[in-house]
């Protein structure tokens, strides 16, 4: 089991709605997209 935590952020309502629509069309949710972004950020930083 993975040790998880919650992240609370504030976004522009329209940005979130548009991102949700786009990500859903790609078969992805916002949590997955943010996780991918954060993992890539950490990987880039470690190079």
Short mmCIF file of C-alpha atoms in Angstrom, two decimals, residues 8-41:
data_model
loop_
_atom_site.label_atom_id
_atom_site.label_comp_id
_atom_site.label_asym_id
_atom_site.label_seq_id
_atom_site.Cartn_x
_atom_site.Cartn_y
_atom_site.Cartn_z
CA UNK A 8 -5.55 21.24 -1.80
CA UNK A 9 -5.11 23.90 -4.50
CA UNK A 10 -7.14 26.75 -5.88
CA UNK A 11 -7.63 27.02 -9.64
CA UNK A 12 -9.62 29.18 -11.95
CA UNK A 13 -12.99 27.44 -12.31
CA UNK A 14 -12.92 27.54 -16.12
CA UNK A 15 -9.36 26.22 -16.27
CA UNK A 16 -10.30 23.25 -14.08
CA UNK A 17 -13.42 22.54 -16.13
CA UNK A 18 -11.51 22.68 -19.42
CA UNK A 19 -8.68 20.55 -18.05
CA UNK A 20 -11.19 17.99 -16.73
CA UNK A 21 -12.86 17.79 -20.16
CA UNK A 22 -9.56 17.38 -21.99
CA UNK A 23 -8.13 14.86 -19.55
CA UNK A 24 -11.35 12.82 -19.53
CA UNK A 25 -11.18 12.63 -23.33
CA UNK A 26 -7.69 11.16 -22.88
CA UNK A 27 -8.94 8.66 -20.29
CA UNK A 28 -7.20 10.42 -17.42
CA UNK A 29 -8.35 12.26 -14.33
CA UNK A 30 -6.91 15.41 -12.80
CA UNK A 31 -5.19 13.51 -9.99
CA UNK A 32 -3.32 11.33 -12.48
CA UNK A 33 -2.30 14.34 -14.57
CA UNK A 34 -0.97 16.22 -11.54
CA UNK A 35 0.89 13.12 -10.36
CA UNK A 36 2.53 12.74 -13.78
CA UNK A 37 3.48 16.42 -13.79
CA UNK A 38 5.02 16.19 -10.32
CA UNK A 39 6.94 12.99 -11.12
CA UNK A 40 8.33 14.56 -14.30
CA UNK A 41 9.30 17.69 -12.38
#
